[in-house]
C-alpha cells in the first residue's frame, strides 16, 4: 500500500517514471522513519522483471539486430570508457572516506548489485556492506536523475525520435490469452535460467526468448500499460528496501562522496551520449540511456516512456553487463594482487 500510494502521488505531480520512482521513495522513507517492519518478496520483484524483459524483447527485429551488430565497436568503446570513469571515481571515494580501494572499485563498477556483491565475497579485504551501499545508492541516484534528464526539453531535439513497434502498438484484449501464455513460458524459462546460473535470469531470459519469437516472425502481443505499471511498483518497492545506511560507518562522508561521483558519472554518460549521436543515427535519449550506468530494466522503462529505441538501448546495456560479468572479475582479481593495492 505504501508503494502504491507513492506511485499515485508521483503520477499526480506528473513525475517521470512515477510508478517506479514513487514506490521506491515511499517505501524507502516510510521504512526508515517509522517503526514498521517492511517485507517485499523477491517473487514479486521477479515477476516485474519478467514483464519488463518481455517488453524489451518485443523491440527486437531483424533490422534492429543488424543495426546493433554494426555498433559493436561503439559498444566496446563506451563500455570500457564507463568502467574506467567508474574506477577513477572510486579513487575519489577512497580518498575522501578512507575506505580501501578494493572496496570502492568493486562498489563503483556498474555491473549489477548481485554480481558485484558476489565478486566481493570472493576477494579478501572487500567490505560487502559498503559495496552494497555504493551499488544501490548509485542505481537509485541514476534511476532518479536520468528520467528527469531524458524527459526534459534540454535534449529533445538532439537527433531523431525513434518509435519502435514496442513503443506504439496498443494492447488488445483479443490477444490477452497469448500474452498470458508467453509470460508464463518466460517465467518458467527464467527459473531454468536461474538454475543454469544465467546473470539476472528473470530479466535476461525473457528478453532472449521474446526476441527469438519476434525474429522468427511470430507476433508477440504488447503488454497493457497497467501491467507495466504494476511491474514498476514491484521493482520500486524492492529497490526501496535495499538501501540500509544504518549498517554503515562514516555514513555522511560515504553518502556525500557517492552522490557526488554518481552525478559525475551521469555527466559522463551525457558526454558519451553526444558522441553516439555524432557517430550513429540515433536520438539523444536513446544514446544517453544506452550509456547510463543504471539497471537495464530501469533504463528500458524510461526509454519506453520517452520514445527511445529499446533494442539499441538494450544492446548497449546488455553488452556492458556481459562484458563486466566475463572480463571484469578476472581482471580485478589479478589487479588486486598487485603491490599497489595491498595497502589500499
CSV table of C-alpha atoms in Angstrom, one decimal, residues 17-187:
chain,number,residue,atom,x,y,z
A,17,UNK,CA,8.6,7.2,-14.2
A,18,UNK,CA,6.1,7.8,-11.4
A,19,UNK,CA,5.2,4.2,-10.5
A,20,UNK,CA,8.9,3.2,-10.1
A,21,UNK,CA,10.2,6.4,-8.5
A,22,UNK,CA,7.2,7.0,-6.3
A,23,UNK,CA,7.0,3.5,-4.9
A,24,UNK,CA,10.8,3.3,-4.4
A,25,UNK,CA,10.9,6.7,-2.5
A,26,UNK,CA,7.8,6.0,-0.4
A,27,UNK,CA,9.0,2.6,0.8
A,28,UNK,CA,12.5,4.0,1.5
A,29,UNK,CA,11.1,6.9,3.6
A,30,UNK,CA,8.4,5.0,5.5
A,31,UNK,CA,10.6,2.0,6.2
A,32,UNK,CA,13.4,4.3,7.7
A,33,UNK,CA,11.2,6.8,9.5
A,34,UNK,CA,8.6,4.6,11.1
A,35,UNK,CA,8.8,1.5,13.4
A,36,UNK,CA,7.0,-0.6,10.7
A,37,UNK,CA,8.9,-3.7,9.6
A,38,UNK,CA,8.6,-3.9,5.9
A,39,UNK,CA,9.0,-7.0,3.7
A,40,UNK,CA,8.9,-7.5,0.0
A,41,UNK,CA,9.2,-11.0,-1.5
A,42,UNK,CA,11.7,-11.4,-4.3
A,43,UNK,CA,9.0,-13.4,-6.2
A,44,UNK,CA,7.1,-10.1,-6.9
A,45,UNK,CA,10.3,-8.4,-8.0
A,46,UNK,CA,11.0,-11.3,-10.3
A,47,UNK,CA,7.5,-11.1,-11.8
A,48,UNK,CA,8.1,-7.4,-12.5
A,49,UNK,CA,11.4,-8.2,-14.2
A,50,UNK,CA,9.8,-10.9,-16.4
A,51,UNK,CA,7.2,-8.3,-17.6
A,52,UNK,CA,9.9,-5.7,-18.3
A,53,UNK,CA,12.1,-8.3,-20.0
A,54,UNK,CA,9.2,-9.3,-22.3
A,55,UNK,CA,8.6,-5.7,-23.1
A,56,UNK,CA,12.3,-5.2,-24.0
A,57,UNK,CA,12.4,-8.4,-26.1
A,58,UNK,CA,9.4,-7.2,-28.3
A,59,UNK,CA,11.6,-4.3,-29.5
A,60,UNK,CA,13.9,-6.7,-31.4
A,61,UNK,CA,13.6,-7.0,-35.2
A,62,UNK,CA,15.9,-8.2,-37.9
A,63,UNK,CA,16.7,-4.5,-38.8
A,64,UNK,CA,17.5,-3.5,-35.3
A,65,UNK,CA,19.6,-6.6,-34.8
A,66,UNK,CA,21.6,-5.7,-37.8
A,67,UNK,CA,22.0,-2.1,-36.5
A,68,UNK,CA,23.2,-3.4,-33.2
A,69,UNK,CA,25.9,-5.6,-34.8
A,70,UNK,CA,27.2,-2.6,-36.7
A,71,UNK,CA,27.6,-0.7,-33.4
A,72,UNK,CA,29.6,-3.4,-31.6
A,73,UNK,CA,32.8,-1.4,-31.8
A,74,UNK,CA,31.0,1.6,-30.2
A,75,UNK,CA,29.6,-0.7,-27.5
A,76,UNK,CA,33.1,-1.8,-26.6
A,77,UNK,CA,34.5,1.7,-26.5
A,78,UNK,CA,31.6,3.1,-24.4
A,79,UNK,CA,31.7,0.1,-22.0
A,80,UNK,CA,35.4,0.4,-21.4
A,81,UNK,CA,35.0,4.2,-21.0
A,82,UNK,CA,32.3,3.9,-18.4
A,83,UNK,CA,34.3,1.3,-16.5
A,84,UNK,CA,37.4,3.5,-16.5
A,85,UNK,CA,35.4,6.5,-15.4
A,86,UNK,CA,33.9,4.5,-12.6
A,87,UNK,CA,37.3,3.3,-11.4
A,88,UNK,CA,38.6,6.9,-11.4
A,89,UNK,CA,35.6,8.0,-9.3
A,90,UNK,CA,36.2,5.0,-7.0
A,91,UNK,CA,39.7,6.5,-6.2
A,92,UNK,CA,38.0,9.8,-5.2
A,93,UNK,CA,35.6,7.9,-2.9
A,94,UNK,CA,38.5,6.1,-1.3
A,95,UNK,CA,40.5,9.3,-0.8
A,96,UNK,CA,37.5,11.1,0.8
A,97,UNK,CA,36.3,8.3,3.1
A,98,UNK,CA,39.5,6.3,3.8
A,99,UNK,CA,37.8,3.1,2.7
A,100,UNK,CA,40.2,0.8,0.9
A,101,UNK,CA,40.4,1.0,-2.9
A,102,UNK,CA,39.4,-2.7,-3.4
A,103,UNK,CA,36.0,-2.0,-1.8
A,104,UNK,CA,35.3,1.3,-3.6
A,105,UNK,CA,36.2,-0.1,-7.1
A,106,UNK,CA,34.0,-3.2,-6.5
A,107,UNK,CA,31.2,-0.9,-5.4
A,108,UNK,CA,31.6,1.6,-8.2
A,109,UNK,CA,31.8,-0.6,-11.3
A,110,UNK,CA,28.2,-0.6,-12.8
A,111,UNK,CA,27.8,-4.3,-13.2
A,112,UNK,CA,24.7,-5.1,-11.2
A,113,UNK,CA,24.3,-5.4,-7.5
A,114,UNK,CA,24.2,-9.2,-7.1
A,115,UNK,CA,27.1,-9.8,-9.5
A,116,UNK,CA,29.4,-7.3,-7.8
A,117,UNK,CA,28.5,-8.4,-4.3
A,118,UNK,CA,29.2,-12.0,-5.3
A,119,UNK,CA,32.6,-10.8,-6.7
A,120,UNK,CA,33.3,-9.0,-3.4
A,121,UNK,CA,32.6,-12.2,-1.5
A,122,UNK,CA,35.4,-13.9,-3.4
A,123,UNK,CA,38.1,-11.3,-2.6
A,124,UNK,CA,39.8,-10.6,0.7
A,125,UNK,CA,39.7,-7.1,2.1
A,126,UNK,CA,36.4,-6.1,0.5
A,127,UNK,CA,33.7,-4.6,2.8
A,128,UNK,CA,30.4,-6.1,1.4
A,129,UNK,CA,28.2,-3.6,3.3
A,130,UNK,CA,30.0,-0.7,1.6
A,131,UNK,CA,29.9,-2.4,-1.8
A,132,UNK,CA,26.1,-2.9,-1.5
A,133,UNK,CA,25.6,0.7,-0.3
A,134,UNK,CA,27.5,2.2,-3.2
A,135,UNK,CA,25.9,0.0,-5.8
A,136,UNK,CA,22.4,0.6,-4.5
A,137,UNK,CA,22.9,4.3,-4.0
A,138,UNK,CA,24.3,4.7,-7.5
A,139,UNK,CA,21.4,2.8,-9.0
A,140,UNK,CA,18.9,4.8,-7.1
A,141,UNK,CA,20.6,8.0,-8.0
A,142,UNK,CA,20.6,7.1,-11.7
A,143,UNK,CA,17.0,5.9,-11.6
A,144,UNK,CA,16.0,9.3,-10.0
A,145,UNK,CA,18.1,11.7,-12.1
A,146,UNK,CA,18.1,10.1,-15.5
A,147,UNK,CA,14.3,10.1,-16.1
A,148,UNK,CA,14.2,13.8,-15.4
A,149,UNK,CA,17.1,14.5,-17.8
A,150,UNK,CA,15.8,12.1,-20.5
A,151,UNK,CA,12.3,13.7,-20.4
A,152,UNK,CA,13.4,17.3,-20.2
A,153,UNK,CA,13.3,19.7,-23.1
A,154,UNK,CA,17.0,20.2,-22.9
A,155,UNK,CA,17.9,17.4,-25.3
A,156,UNK,CA,14.6,16.7,-27.1
A,157,UNK,CA,15.9,17.9,-30.5
A,158,UNK,CA,19.2,16.1,-30.4
A,159,UNK,CA,18.7,13.6,-33.1
A,160,UNK,CA,15.6,11.8,-34.4
A,161,UNK,CA,13.0,10.3,-32.1
A,162,UNK,CA,12.5,6.6,-32.6
A,163,UNK,CA,9.2,4.8,-32.2
A,164,UNK,CA,9.5,1.1,-32.4
A,165,UNK,CA,6.6,-1.3,-32.6
A,166,UNK,CA,7.0,-1.9,-28.9
A,167,UNK,CA,6.5,1.8,-28.2
A,168,UNK,CA,3.4,2.5,-30.3
A,169,UNK,CA,1.4,-0.7,-30.6
A,170,UNK,CA,-1.6,-0.9,-28.3
A,171,UNK,CA,-2.8,-3.8,-26.2
A,172,UNK,CA,-6.0,-5.6,-27.3
A,173,UNK,CA,-8.0,-8.0,-25.2
A,174,UNK,CA,-8.4,-10.4,-28.1
A,175,UNK,CA,-4.7,-11.3,-27.8
A,176,UNK,CA,-4.6,-11.5,-24.0
A,177,UNK,CA,-4.6,-15.3,-23.9
A,178,UNK,CA,-1.4,-15.3,-26.0
A,179,UNK,CA,0.2,-12.7,-23.8
A,180,UNK,CA,-0.5,-14.7,-20.6
A,181,UNK,CA,0.8,-17.8,-22.2
A,182,UNK,CA,4.1,-16.1,-23.3
A,183,UNK,CA,4.6,-14.5,-19.9
A,184,UNK,CA,4.1,-17.9,-18.2
A,185,UNK,CA,6.6,-19.5,-20.6
A,186,UNK,CA,9.0,-16.7,-20.0
A,187,UNK,CA,8.7,-17.1,-16.2
